[in-house]
Amino acid sequence: MDSAPEGVDPNVPNVARMYDYYLDGKDNFAADRAAAEQILKKFPDTKVGARANRAFLRRAVGYLVDQGVRQIIDLGAGLPTQGNTHEIAPDARVVYVDYDSVVCVHGRALLARKDNVDFLQADVREPDALLDKLGGLVDFEQPVAFLALAILHFIPDEVAYDVVAKLRKASAPGSHLVISHAVDPTPDVTPQALEIYKKATASLNLRTREEILRFFEGYELAEPGLTFPNGWRPDDPSAPGNGINFGYVGVGRKPAH
Ligand SMILES: C[S@@+](CC[C@H](N)C(=O)[O-])C[C@H]1O[C@@H](n2cnc3c(N)ncnc32)[C@H](O)[C@@H]1O
């Protein structure tokens, strides 16, 4: 990317643009690439992990469509890449949410061109304001699906569980919650990765499997439960990323009672 939009400091590594770099995207600045390279040096499988996460998104959204979900809210949507949510669920109402200005400029230009797709700039750490804004875009009397892929590990405990609980409360029975989340401990690399992200726009809050599972309180987990990304309803046994575990993924459904 050549120049930064007004108000964006290209010298601070940005978590959305570092992730774009892992996915071989072009929407990143020198500082993002330098920080991402530091991560890749210590943890070369990060690129494969990012792809495994996107492949999980594709399978999970396909599953939601099969379940009849027609409203999807993609939290921390990130920069547009291959296989965006509205492309996998073309008949659904899709609202992308991100707090990052660069992400929103690109998202609005590339994704929100269709009648049933919107891109909302909002901070997920402020769930009341978020739900207020979403109220004008989706019908909360009907089931919705919240996607929280690779975002909750950027939100500290004191906020993250409260956010997820508020989203659940606002959701009608039959709604879904989809999570992918980096795990702690990640052998050998955790302290170094934390240091690199401390200097970026959002620091990492890695959680254990049990802590990630807690986000699904009040939901019934769809089979096969909370798994490694490639272990969730795999459709390609030779997909890269088998045997690599950066985190856990799962899909929950809010029951009637
Ligand atoms: C690693 S990317 C994940 C992108 C996409 N969800 C995926 O899994 O492929 C994390 C995204 O979350 C966004 N994000 C982080 N904290 C956020 C917050 N508090 N509110 C909204 N977006 C946030 C970042 O801007 C970034 O685009």
mmCIF file of N, CA and C in Angstrom, residues 186-239:
data_model
loop_
_atom_site.group_PDB
_atom_site.id
_atom_site.type_symbol
_atom_site.label_atom_id
_atom_site.label_comp_id
_atom_site.label_asym_id
_atom_site.label_seq_id
_atom_site.Cartn_x
_atom_site.Cartn_y
_atom_site.Cartn_z
ATOM 1 N N THR A 186 1.333 -21.560 23.459
ATOM 2 C CA THR A 186 1.790 -21.977 22.146
ATOM 3 C C THR A 186 3.278 -22.277 22.337
ATOM 4 N N PRO A 187 3.678 -23.524 22.181
ATOM 5 C CA PRO A 187 5.023 -23.929 22.608
ATOM 6 C C PRO A 187 6.106 -22.988 22.098
ATOM 7 N N ASP A 188 6.978 -22.607 22.973
ATOM 8 C CA ASP A 188 8.211 -21.857 22.676
ATOM 9 C C ASP A 188 8.049 -20.409 22.243
ATOM 10 N N VAL A 189 6.944 -20.070 21.628
ATOM 11 C CA VAL A 189 6.902 -18.742 20.995
ATOM 12 C C VAL A 189 6.087 -17.714 21.767
ATOM 13 N N THR A 190 5.314 -18.162 22.751
ATOM 14 C CA THR A 190 4.358 -17.242 23.361
ATOM 15 C C THR A 190 4.978 -15.923 23.831
ATOM 16 N N PRO A 191 6.046 -15.940 24.645
ATOM 17 C CA PRO A 191 6.545 -14.651 25.147
ATOM 18 C C PRO A 191 6.996 -13.718 24.037
ATOM 19 N N GLN A 192 7.694 -14.251 23.023
ATOM 20 C CA GLN A 192 8.174 -13.387 21.949
ATOM 21 C C GLN A 192 7.014 -12.807 21.152
ATOM 22 N N ALA A 193 6.022 -13.635 20.866
ATOM 23 C CA ALA A 193 4.871 -13.158 20.090
ATOM 24 C C ALA A 193 4.144 -12.053 20.856
ATOM 25 N N LEU A 194 4.022 -12.243 22.170
ATOM 26 C CA LEU A 194 3.334 -11.228 22.983
ATOM 27 C C LEU A 194 4.081 -9.899 22.905
ATOM 28 N N GLU A 195 5.419 -9.955 22.961
ATOM 29 C CA GLU A 195 6.218 -8.726 22.916
ATOM 30 C C GLU A 195 6.009 -7.989 21.597
ATOM 31 N N ILE A 196 5.997 -8.720 20.490
ATOM 32 C CA ILE A 196 5.860 -8.078 19.172
ATOM 33 C C ILE A 196 4.480 -7.418 19.063
ATOM 34 N N TYR A 197 3.444 -8.113 19.515
ATOM 35 C CA TYR A 197 2.088 -7.551 19.415
ATOM 36 C C TYR A 197 1.852 -6.411 20.407
ATOM 37 N N LYS A 198 2.691 -6.347 21.472
ATOM 38 C CA LYS A 198 2.542 -5.242 22.438
ATOM 39 C C LYS A 198 2.814 -3.904 21.768
ATOM 40 N N LYS A 199 3.666 -3.930 20.745
ATOM 41 C CA LYS A 199 4.019 -2.678 20.052
ATOM 42 C C LYS A 199 3.050 -2.409 18.892
ATOM 43 N N ALA A 200 2.120 -3.305 18.653
ATOM 44 C CA ALA A 200 1.173 -3.131 17.547
ATOM 45 C C ALA A 200 -0.111 -2.463 18.055
ATOM 46 N N THR A 201 -1.100 -2.317 17.150
ATOM 47 C CA THR A 201 -2.331 -1.607 17.521
ATOM 48 C C THR A 201 -3.165 -2.365 18.558
ATOM 49 N N ALA A 202 -2.977 -3.658 18.692
ATOM 50 C CA ALA A 202 -3.711 -4.407 19.727
ATOM 51 C C ALA A 202 -2.799 -5.498 20.246
ATOM 52 N N SER A 203 -2.747 -5.657 21.585
ATOM 53 C CA SER A 203 -1.887 -6.718 22.103
ATOM 54 C C SER A 203 -2.673 -8.016 22.231
ATOM 55 N N LEU A 204 -1.925 -9.108 22.353
ATOM 56 C CA LEU A 204 -2.554 -10.441 22.362
ATOM 57 C C LEU A 204 -2.982 -10.842 23.773
ATOM 58 N N ASN A 205 -4.139 -11.442 23.887
ATOM 59 C CA ASN A 205 -4.629 -12.027 25.144
ATOM 60 C C ASN A 205 -4.884 -13.510 24.854
ATOM 61 N N LEU A 206 -3.820 -14.285 24.898
ATOM 62 C CA LEU A 206 -3.979 -15.711 24.590
ATOM 63 C C LEU A 206 -4.727 -16.394 25.722
ATOM 64 N N ARG A 207 -5.513 -17.423 25.392
ATOM 65 C CA ARG A 207 -6.298 -18.119 26.425
ATOM 66 C C ARG A 207 -6.128 -19.625 26.282
ATOM 67 N N THR A 208 -6.375 -20.327 27.388
ATOM 68 C CA THR A 208 -6.310 -21.791 27.360
ATOM 69 C C THR A 208 -7.585 -22.320 26.695
ATOM 70 N N ARG A 209 -7.577 -23.622 26.417
ATOM 71 C CA ARG A 209 -8.752 -24.243 25.787
ATOM 72 C C ARG A 209 -9.994 -24.016 26.660
ATOM 73 N N GLU A 210 -9.830 -24.199 27.991
ATOM 74 C CA GLU A 210 -10.970 -24.048 28.908
ATOM 75 C C GLU A 210 -11.486 -22.615 28.880
ATOM 76 N N GLU A 211 -10.556 -21.669 28.815
ATOM 77 C CA GLU A 211 -10.967 -20.255 28.782
ATOM 78 C C GLU A 211 -11.686 -19.926 27.476
ATOM 79 N N ILE A 212 -11.274 -20.552 26.395
ATOM 80 C CA ILE A 212 -11.942 -20.312 25.102
ATOM 81 C C ILE A 212 -13.343 -20.946 25.132
ATOM 82 N N LEU A 213 -13.406 -22.144 25.723
ATOM 83 C CA LEU A 213 -14.693 -22.847 25.839
ATOM 84 C C LEU A 213 -15.726 -22.001 26.595
ATOM 85 N N ARG A 214 -15.258 -21.238 27.581
ATOM 86 C CA ARG A 214 -16.174 -20.412 28.404
ATOM 87 C C ARG A 214 -16.985 -19.413 27.582
ATOM 88 N N PHE A 215 -16.446 -18.995 26.420
ATOM 89 C CA PHE A 215 -17.191 -18.054 25.574
ATOM 90 C C PHE A 215 -18.502 -18.669 25.081
ATOM 91 N N PHE A 216 -18.578 -20.005 25.075
ATOM 92 C CA PHE A 216 -19.769 -20.674 24.545
ATOM 93 C C PHE A 216 -20.823 -20.948 25.622
ATOM 94 N N GLU A 217 -20.649 -20.371 26.814
ATOM 95 C CA GLU A 217 -21.665 -20.554 27.859
ATOM 96 C C GLU A 217 -23.014 -20.077 27.336
ATOM 97 N N GLY A 218 -24.055 -20.909 27.496
ATOM 98 C CA GLY A 218 -25.379 -20.543 26.991
ATOM 99 C C GLY A 218 -25.593 -20.963 25.544
ATOM 100 N N TYR A 219 -24.611 -21.600 24.939
ATOM 101 C CA TYR A 219 -24.738 -22.126 23.572
ATOM 102 C C TYR A 219 -24.564 -23.638 23.597
ATOM 103 N N GLU A 220 -25.158 -24.316 22.621
ATOM 104 C CA GLU A 220 -24.872 -25.749 22.436
ATOM 105 C C GLU A 220 -23.851 -25.854 21.323
ATOM 106 N N LEU A 221 -22.737 -26.525 21.618
ATOM 107 C CA LEU A 221 -21.683 -26.628 20.602
ATOM 108 C C LEU A 221 -22.068 -27.618 19.514
ATOM 109 N N ALA A 222 -21.936 -27.200 18.273
ATOM 110 C CA ALA A 222 -22.174 -28.122 17.157
ATOM 111 C C ALA A 222 -21.026 -29.121 17.095
ATOM 112 N N GLU A 223 -21.324 -30.318 16.624
ATOM 113 C CA GLU A 223 -20.266 -31.324 16.430
ATOM 114 C C GLU A 223 -19.234 -30.797 15.451
ATOM 115 N N PRO A 224 -17.968 -31.025 15.631
ATOM 116 C CA PRO A 224 -17.336 -31.868 16.647
ATOM 117 C C PRO A 224 -16.870 -31.099 17.883
ATOM 118 N N GLY A 225 -17.510 -30.027 18.250
ATOM 119 C CA GLY A 225 -17.105 -29.294 19.456
ATOM 120 C C GLY A 225 -15.966 -28.320 19.178
ATOM 121 N N LEU A 226 -15.190 -28.060 20.230
ATOM 122 C CA LEU A 226 -14.078 -27.118 20.119
ATOM 123 C C LEU A 226 -12.842 -27.894 19.646
ATOM 124 N N THR A 227 -12.348 -27.559 18.463
ATOM 125 C CA THR A 227 -11.244 -28.333 17.867
ATOM 126 C C THR A 227 -10.157 -27.407 17.338
ATOM 127 N N PHE A 228 -9.071 -28.012 16.865
ATOM 128 C CA PHE A 228 -8.077 -27.265 16.100
ATOM 129 C C PHE A 228 -8.764 -26.841 14.791
ATOM 130 N N PRO A 229 -8.292 -25.758 14.159
ATOM 131 C CA PRO A 229 -8.985 -25.281 12.961
ATOM 132 C C PRO A 229 -9.235 -26.367 11.906
ATOM 133 N N ASN A 230 -8.218 -27.155 11.596
ATOM 134 C CA ASN A 230 -8.403 -28.143 10.532
ATOM 135 C C ASN A 230 -9.242 -29.340 10.968
ATOM 136 N N GLY A 231 -9.518 -29.424 12.276
ATOM 137 C CA GLY A 231 -10.287 -30.563 12.777
ATOM 138 C C GLY A 231 -11.788 -30.331 12.743
ATOM 139 N N TRP A 232 -12.222 -29.123 12.410
ATOM 140 C CA TRP A 232 -13.656 -28.816 12.430
ATOM 141 C C TRP A 232 -14.283 -29.126 11.056
ATOM 142 N N ARG A 233 -15.039 -30.236 11.008
ATOM 143 C CA ARG A 233 -15.703 -30.655 9.765
ATOM 144 C C ARG A 233 -14.803 -30.496 8.537
ATOM 145 N N PRO A 234 -13.633 -31.157 8.556
ATOM 146 C CA PRO A 234 -12.685 -30.968 7.447
ATOM 147 C C PRO A 234 -13.248 -31.475 6.129
ATOM 148 N N ASP A 235 -12.960 -30.760 5.040
ATOM 149 C CA ASP A 235 -13.407 -31.246 3.730
ATOM 150 C C ASP A 235 -12.219 -31.515 2.802
ATOM 151 N N ASP A 236 -11.009 -31.302 3.348
ATOM 152 C CA ASP A 236 -9.819 -31.568 2.544
ATOM 153 C C ASP A 236 -8.765 -32.188 3.461
ATOM 154 N N PRO A 237 -8.680 -33.538 3.450
ATOM 155 C CA PRO A 237 -7.786 -34.216 4.389
ATOM 156 C C PRO A 237 -6.325 -33.816 4.206
ATOM 157 N N SER A 238 -5.970 -33.270 3.019
ATOM 158 C CA SER A 238 -4.560 -32.913 2.800
ATOM 159 C C SER A 238 -4.334 -31.409 2.955
ATOM 160 N N ALA A 239 -5.297 -30.696 3.586
ATOM 161 C CA ALA A 239 -5.170 -29.241 3.724
ATOM 162 C C ALA A 239 -3.927 -28.878 4.517
#
